[in-house]
Amino acid sequence: MSRSPHLALIMDGNGRWARQRGLPRTAGHREGAKAVREVVESAVRLGVGTLTLYAFSCDNWQRPRTEVRALMALLRRFLSEETPTCLRHGVRVQVIGHRHRLSPAVRKAIEACEEATGSGRAMTLRLAIDYSSRAQLAKAARSVVHGFPEELERALRLTNHPLDSAPPVDLLVRTSGEKRLSDFLLWECAYAELHFVDTLWPDFGEADLEEALRELGRRRRRFGRVEDAPASRDEPARVG
Ligand code: FPP
């Protein structure tokens, strides 16, 4: 049995996009949010099963306060304004990462969007907010010590969702020419194909997504086996 691919995106380059135009960094993030809207709709059209976006890392709290505030406002707006679109396209939204440091308004927007879109089956959109893969893995390790098997299970899936069953990442894309994982989905990317593109995130669109999926289709994925071994049940369908 094959499944639709899990695509993970590190959306990098908003700041450089803005600097190139003499604009404040926050203008780059605003434009980045527009690219997110386009990419989510394209991903549904192109048959992506799960799309995980790195929206805000735990380390991003160290950015200037105005930038953090602008990012949080964009996330909150995205969650409330995109809920109807997600519903229309059958997109289920889930947020992974810590929640306790987010403002009540952002938490409320997350809960409302997750609740409203919970029955979407066309694609799962996971937004990583206040997210750190190492923190999740450390949490998993701690739950072993304390003997909480269910919590361990949840932590290894790197999510707060008891019902979430995100498959492993098939393709990880990072924009802007940087080639790092930056503490993103380290466990889930164990066998992910990596694709680095020079495009700055605000310029990333449907054509780039199609090219990334074509690239996934060209990769020879062996999962540690030899070429002619039977395919795993968990292997994704080819797209694009
Ligand atoms: C990295 O670019 C980008 C981020 C830390 C934030 C990503 C946020 C968005 C794309 C917009 C809001 C998200 C959603 C889901 C609505 P950078 O600022 O580090 O760019 P630079 O490396 O060029 O400075």
Short mmCIF file of C-alpha atoms and ligand atoms in Angstrom, two decimals:
data_model
loop_
_atom_site.label_atom_id
_atom_site.label_comp_id
_atom_site.label_asym_id
_atom_site.label_seq_id
_atom_site.Cartn_x
_atom_site.Cartn_y
_atom_site.Cartn_z
CA MET A 1 0.00 0.00 0.00
CA SER A 2 1.33 3.44 -0.81
CA ARG A 3 0.43 6.76 0.77
CA SER A 4 0.51 10.42 -0.17
CA PRO A 5 3.85 12.01 0.69
CA HIS A 6 4.72 13.96 3.80
CA LEU A 7 6.44 17.18 2.81
CA ALA A 8 8.22 19.37 5.35
CA LEU A 9 9.24 22.95 4.58
CA ILE A 10 11.79 25.19 6.26
CA MET A 11 10.60 28.57 5.05
CA ASP A 12 13.81 30.58 5.10
CA GLY A 13 14.76 33.90 3.54
CA ASN A 14 12.00 36.33 4.50
CA GLY A 15 14.52 38.74 6.04
CA ARG A 16 16.79 38.72 2.99
CA TRP A 17 13.81 39.15 0.68
CA ALA A 18 12.90 42.31 2.61
CA ARG A 19 16.47 43.62 2.84
CA GLN A 20 16.91 43.30 -0.93
CA ARG A 21 13.97 45.68 -1.29
CA GLY A 22 14.97 48.09 1.47
CA LEU A 23 12.00 46.97 3.57
CA PRO A 24 11.80 45.99 7.26
CA ARG A 25 12.09 42.28 8.06
CA THR A 26 8.45 42.20 9.07
CA ALA A 27 7.48 43.03 5.47
CA GLY A 28 9.35 39.89 4.43
CA HIS A 29 7.36 37.83 6.90
CA ARG A 30 4.10 39.33 5.62
CA GLU A 31 5.04 38.33 2.10
CA GLY A 32 6.10 34.94 3.45
CA ALA A 33 2.62 34.44 4.88
CA LYS A 34 1.16 35.06 1.41
CA ALA A 35 3.45 32.37 0.02
CA VAL A 36 2.20 30.00 2.75
CA ARG A 37 -1.39 30.49 1.57
CA GLU A 38 -0.44 29.73 -2.03
CA VAL A 39 1.69 26.71 -1.13
CA VAL A 40 -0.99 25.16 1.08
CA GLU A 41 -3.56 25.31 -1.71
CA SER A 42 -1.05 23.99 -4.25
CA ALA A 43 -0.07 21.14 -1.94
CA VAL A 44 -3.69 19.97 -1.74
CA ARG A 45 -3.99 20.14 -5.53
CA LEU A 46 -0.75 18.21 -5.99
CA GLY A 47 -1.78 15.36 -3.71
CA VAL A 48 0.47 15.99 -0.70
CA GLY A 49 -0.85 14.00 2.28
CA THR A 50 0.85 15.87 5.10
CA LEU A 51 2.51 19.27 4.93
CA THR A 52 4.55 20.40 7.93
CA LEU A 53 5.69 24.04 7.98
CA TYR A 54 8.37 25.42 10.30
CA ALA A 55 6.67 28.65 11.30
CA PHE A 56 8.43 29.55 14.57
CA SER A 57 11.19 27.72 16.43
CA CYS A 58 11.89 27.82 20.14
CA ASP A 59 15.08 29.70 19.24
CA ASN A 60 13.10 32.34 17.35
CA TRP A 61 12.05 33.87 20.70
CA GLN A 62 15.53 35.40 20.72
CA ARG A 63 14.66 37.66 17.78
CA PRO A 64 13.85 41.34 18.39
CA ARG A 65 10.59 41.77 20.24
CA THR A 66 8.93 43.65 17.35
CA GLU A 67 9.72 40.79 14.96
CA VAL A 68 8.38 38.15 17.36
CA ARG A 69 5.23 40.19 17.81
CA ALA A 70 4.76 40.55 14.05
CA LEU A 71 5.26 36.82 13.51
CA MET A 72 2.77 35.93 16.21
CA ALA A 73 0.23 38.34 14.72
CA LEU A 74 0.70 36.76 11.30
CA LEU A 75 0.25 33.27 12.70
CA ARG A 76 -2.87 34.26 14.56
CA ARG A 77 -4.31 35.94 11.45
CA PHE A 78 -3.44 32.98 9.28
CA LEU A 79 -5.16 30.56 11.64
CA SER A 80 -8.37 32.54 11.83
CA GLU A 81 -8.56 33.80 8.24
CA GLU A 82 -7.58 30.53 6.58
CA THR A 83 -9.96 28.33 8.53
CA PRO A 84 -12.76 28.66 5.91
CA THR A 85 -10.32 27.91 3.06
CA CYS A 86 -8.99 24.88 4.92
CA LEU A 87 -12.54 23.67 5.51
CA ARG A 88 -13.37 24.13 1.83
CA HIS A 89 -10.34 22.10 0.74
CA GLY A 90 -10.64 19.40 3.40
CA VAL A 91 -7.44 20.46 5.16
CA ARG A 92 -7.04 19.42 8.77
CA VAL A 93 -4.82 21.83 10.71
CA GLN A 94 -2.68 20.75 13.63
CA VAL A 95 -0.12 22.76 15.55
CA ILE A 96 2.95 21.05 16.94
CA GLY A 97 5.31 22.53 19.51
CA HIS A 98 4.95 24.06 22.95
CA ARG A 99 1.86 26.07 23.68
CA HIS A 100 2.42 27.48 27.15
CA ARG A 101 4.56 30.41 25.97
CA LEU A 102 2.08 31.53 23.31
CA SER A 103 -0.35 34.33 24.11
CA PRO A 104 -3.91 33.35 25.02
CA ALA A 105 -5.09 34.92 21.74
CA VAL A 106 -2.76 32.74 19.65
CA ARG A 107 -3.66 29.65 21.67
CA LYS A 108 -7.33 30.40 21.16
CA ALA A 109 -6.85 30.79 17.40
CA ILE A 110 -4.99 27.46 17.30
CA GLU A 111 -7.69 25.64 19.24
CA ALA A 112 -10.50 27.13 17.14
CA CYS A 113 -8.80 26.26 13.85
CA GLU A 114 -7.90 22.71 14.96
CA GLU A 115 -11.41 22.14 16.20
CA ALA A 116 -13.11 23.51 13.08
CA THR A 117 -10.89 21.62 10.61
CA GLY A 118 -10.52 18.37 12.57
CA SER A 119 -12.48 16.25 10.12
CA GLY A 120 -10.54 17.36 7.00
CA ARG A 121 -9.22 14.36 5.11
CA ALA A 122 -7.65 15.76 1.92
CA MET A 123 -4.43 16.91 3.63
CA THR A 124 -3.05 17.46 7.12
CA LEU A 125 -1.36 20.83 7.55
CA ARG A 126 0.94 20.85 10.55
CA LEU A 127 2.29 24.19 11.71
CA ALA A 128 5.35 23.97 13.94
CA ILE A 129 5.10 26.87 16.38
CA ASP A 130 7.46 27.32 19.34
CA TYR A 131 8.88 24.04 18.13
CA SER A 132 12.16 22.27 18.90
CA SER A 133 12.84 18.72 17.85
CA ARG A 134 15.51 18.26 20.51
CA ALA A 135 13.10 19.48 23.19
CA GLN A 136 10.54 16.90 22.03
CA LEU A 137 13.13 14.13 22.06
CA ALA A 138 14.33 15.18 25.51
CA LYS A 139 10.71 15.08 26.67
CA ALA A 140 10.40 11.57 25.27
CA ALA A 141 13.52 10.51 27.14
CA ARG A 142 12.21 12.02 30.36
CA SER A 143 8.93 10.17 30.01
CA VAL A 144 10.86 6.88 29.78
CA VAL A 145 12.55 7.69 33.07
CA HIS A 146 9.21 8.55 34.65
CA GLY A 147 7.45 5.56 33.07
CA PHE A 148 4.72 7.26 31.00
CA PRO A 149 4.46 5.12 27.86
CA GLU A 150 1.62 7.11 26.30
CA GLU A 151 3.49 10.35 26.74
CA LEU A 152 6.58 8.75 25.22
CA GLU A 153 4.52 7.69 22.22
CA ARG A 154 3.18 11.21 21.78
CA ALA A 155 6.57 12.82 22.21
CA LEU A 156 8.19 10.55 19.66
CA ARG A 157 5.55 11.62 17.18
CA LEU A 158 6.74 15.13 18.02
CA THR A 159 3.30 16.47 18.59
CA ASN A 160 0.90 17.40 21.30
CA HIS A 161 -1.88 15.52 19.62
CA PRO A 162 -2.92 12.24 21.18
CA LEU A 163 -4.70 11.31 17.97
CA ASP A 164 -2.05 12.46 15.53
CA SER A 165 -0.36 9.82 13.46
CA ALA A 166 1.85 11.82 11.12
CA PRO A 167 3.87 9.56 8.84
CA PRO A 168 7.64 9.99 8.50
CA VAL A 169 8.80 12.90 6.35
CA ASP A 170 9.44 11.94 2.72
CA LEU A 171 10.86 15.21 1.49
CA LEU A 172 12.32 18.11 3.43
CA VAL A 173 12.71 21.37 1.51
CA ARG A 174 14.65 24.38 2.76
CA THR A 175 14.57 27.62 0.85
CA SER A 176 17.11 30.47 0.61
CA GLY A 177 20.24 28.44 -0.09
CA GLU A 178 20.90 27.48 3.54
CA LYS A 179 21.60 23.80 4.13
CA ARG A 180 20.68 23.04 7.72
CA LEU A 181 17.92 21.21 9.58
CA SER A 182 17.78 23.78 12.41
CA ASP A 183 16.25 21.45 15.00
CA PHE A 184 13.27 20.56 12.77
CA LEU A 185 11.69 17.06 12.76
CA LEU A 186 15.00 15.30 13.44
CA TRP A 187 13.27 12.04 14.29
CA GLU A 188 10.67 12.16 11.52
CA CYS A 189 13.33 12.99 8.90
CA ALA A 190 15.32 9.79 9.53
CA TYR A 191 14.85 8.72 5.88
CA ALA A 192 13.71 12.01 4.39
CA GLU A 193 15.06 13.14 1.06
CA LEU A 194 16.60 16.60 1.40
CA HIS A 195 16.05 19.31 -1.20
CA PHE A 196 17.70 22.72 -0.86
CA VAL A 197 16.70 25.56 -3.15
CA ASP A 198 18.09 29.08 -3.51
CA THR A 199 14.67 30.72 -3.85
CA LEU A 200 13.83 33.00 -0.92
CA TRP A 201 10.65 31.86 0.84
CA PRO A 202 8.37 34.76 -0.26
CA ASP A 203 9.17 33.87 -3.89
CA PHE A 204 8.41 30.16 -3.44
CA GLY A 205 5.24 29.11 -5.24
CA GLU A 206 3.36 26.32 -6.96
CA ALA A 207 6.01 25.78 -9.67
CA ASP A 208 8.71 25.34 -7.00
CA LEU A 209 6.51 22.90 -5.11
CA GLU A 210 5.89 20.90 -8.27
CA GLU A 211 9.61 20.80 -8.97
CA ALA A 212 10.32 19.61 -5.41
CA LEU A 213 7.78 16.79 -5.79
CA ARG A 214 9.26 15.84 -9.17
CA GLU A 215 12.64 15.72 -7.45
CA LEU A 216 11.20 13.35 -4.83
CA GLY A 217 9.89 11.16 -7.64
CA ARG A 218 13.40 11.00 -9.14
CA ARG A 219 15.11 9.92 -5.92
CA ARG A 220 15.93 6.23 -5.49
CA ARG A 221 14.65 5.53 -2.00
CA ARG A 222 15.96 2.29 -0.55
CA PHE A 223 15.33 2.74 3.20
CA GLY A 224 18.47 0.74 3.90
CA ARG A 225 17.46 -2.09 1.57
CA VAL A 226 18.87 -3.13 -1.79
CA GLU A 227 17.31 -1.85 -5.00
CA ASP A 228 15.03 -4.81 -5.90
CA ALA A 229 13.63 -5.55 -2.43
CA PRO A 230 9.81 -5.32 -2.08
CA ALA A 231 8.47 -1.87 -1.19
CA SER A 232 7.52 -1.06 2.38
CA ARG A 233 3.85 -0.61 3.19
CA ASP A 234 4.81 2.81 4.45
CA GLU A 235 6.39 3.93 1.21
CA PRO A 236 4.76 7.01 -0.30
CA ALA A 237 3.07 7.10 -3.69
CA ARG A 238 4.95 8.97 -6.38
CA VAL A 239 3.61 12.41 -7.09
CA GLY A 240 4.40 14.94 -9.81
C1 FPP B 1 12.89 32.39 8.39
O1 FPP B 1 13.31 33.48 7.58
C2 FPP B 1 11.46 32.50 8.60
C3 FPP B 1 10.86 32.48 9.83
C4 FPP B 1 11.60 32.37 11.10
C5 FPP B 1 9.40 32.63 9.97
C6 FPP B 1 8.56 31.94 8.96
C7 FPP B 1 7.26 32.65 8.92
C8 FPP B 1 6.50 32.84 7.82
C9 FPP B 1 6.83 32.26 6.52
C10 FPP B 1 5.27 33.71 7.85
C11 FPP B 1 4.23 33.32 8.83
C12 FPP B 1 3.88 31.88 8.80
C13 FPP B 1 2.63 31.38 8.62
C14 FPP B 1 2.42 29.91 8.72
C15 FPP B 1 1.46 32.20 8.34
P1 FPP B 1 14.33 34.53 8.19
O2 FPP B 1 13.55 35.61 8.85
O3 FPP B 1 15.31 33.87 9.09
O4 FPP B 1 15.03 35.06 6.88
P2 FPP B 1 16.57 35.49 6.72
O5 FPP B 1 17.39 34.26 7.00
O6 FPP B 1 16.64 35.95 5.31
O7 FPP B 1 16.82 36.60 7.72
#
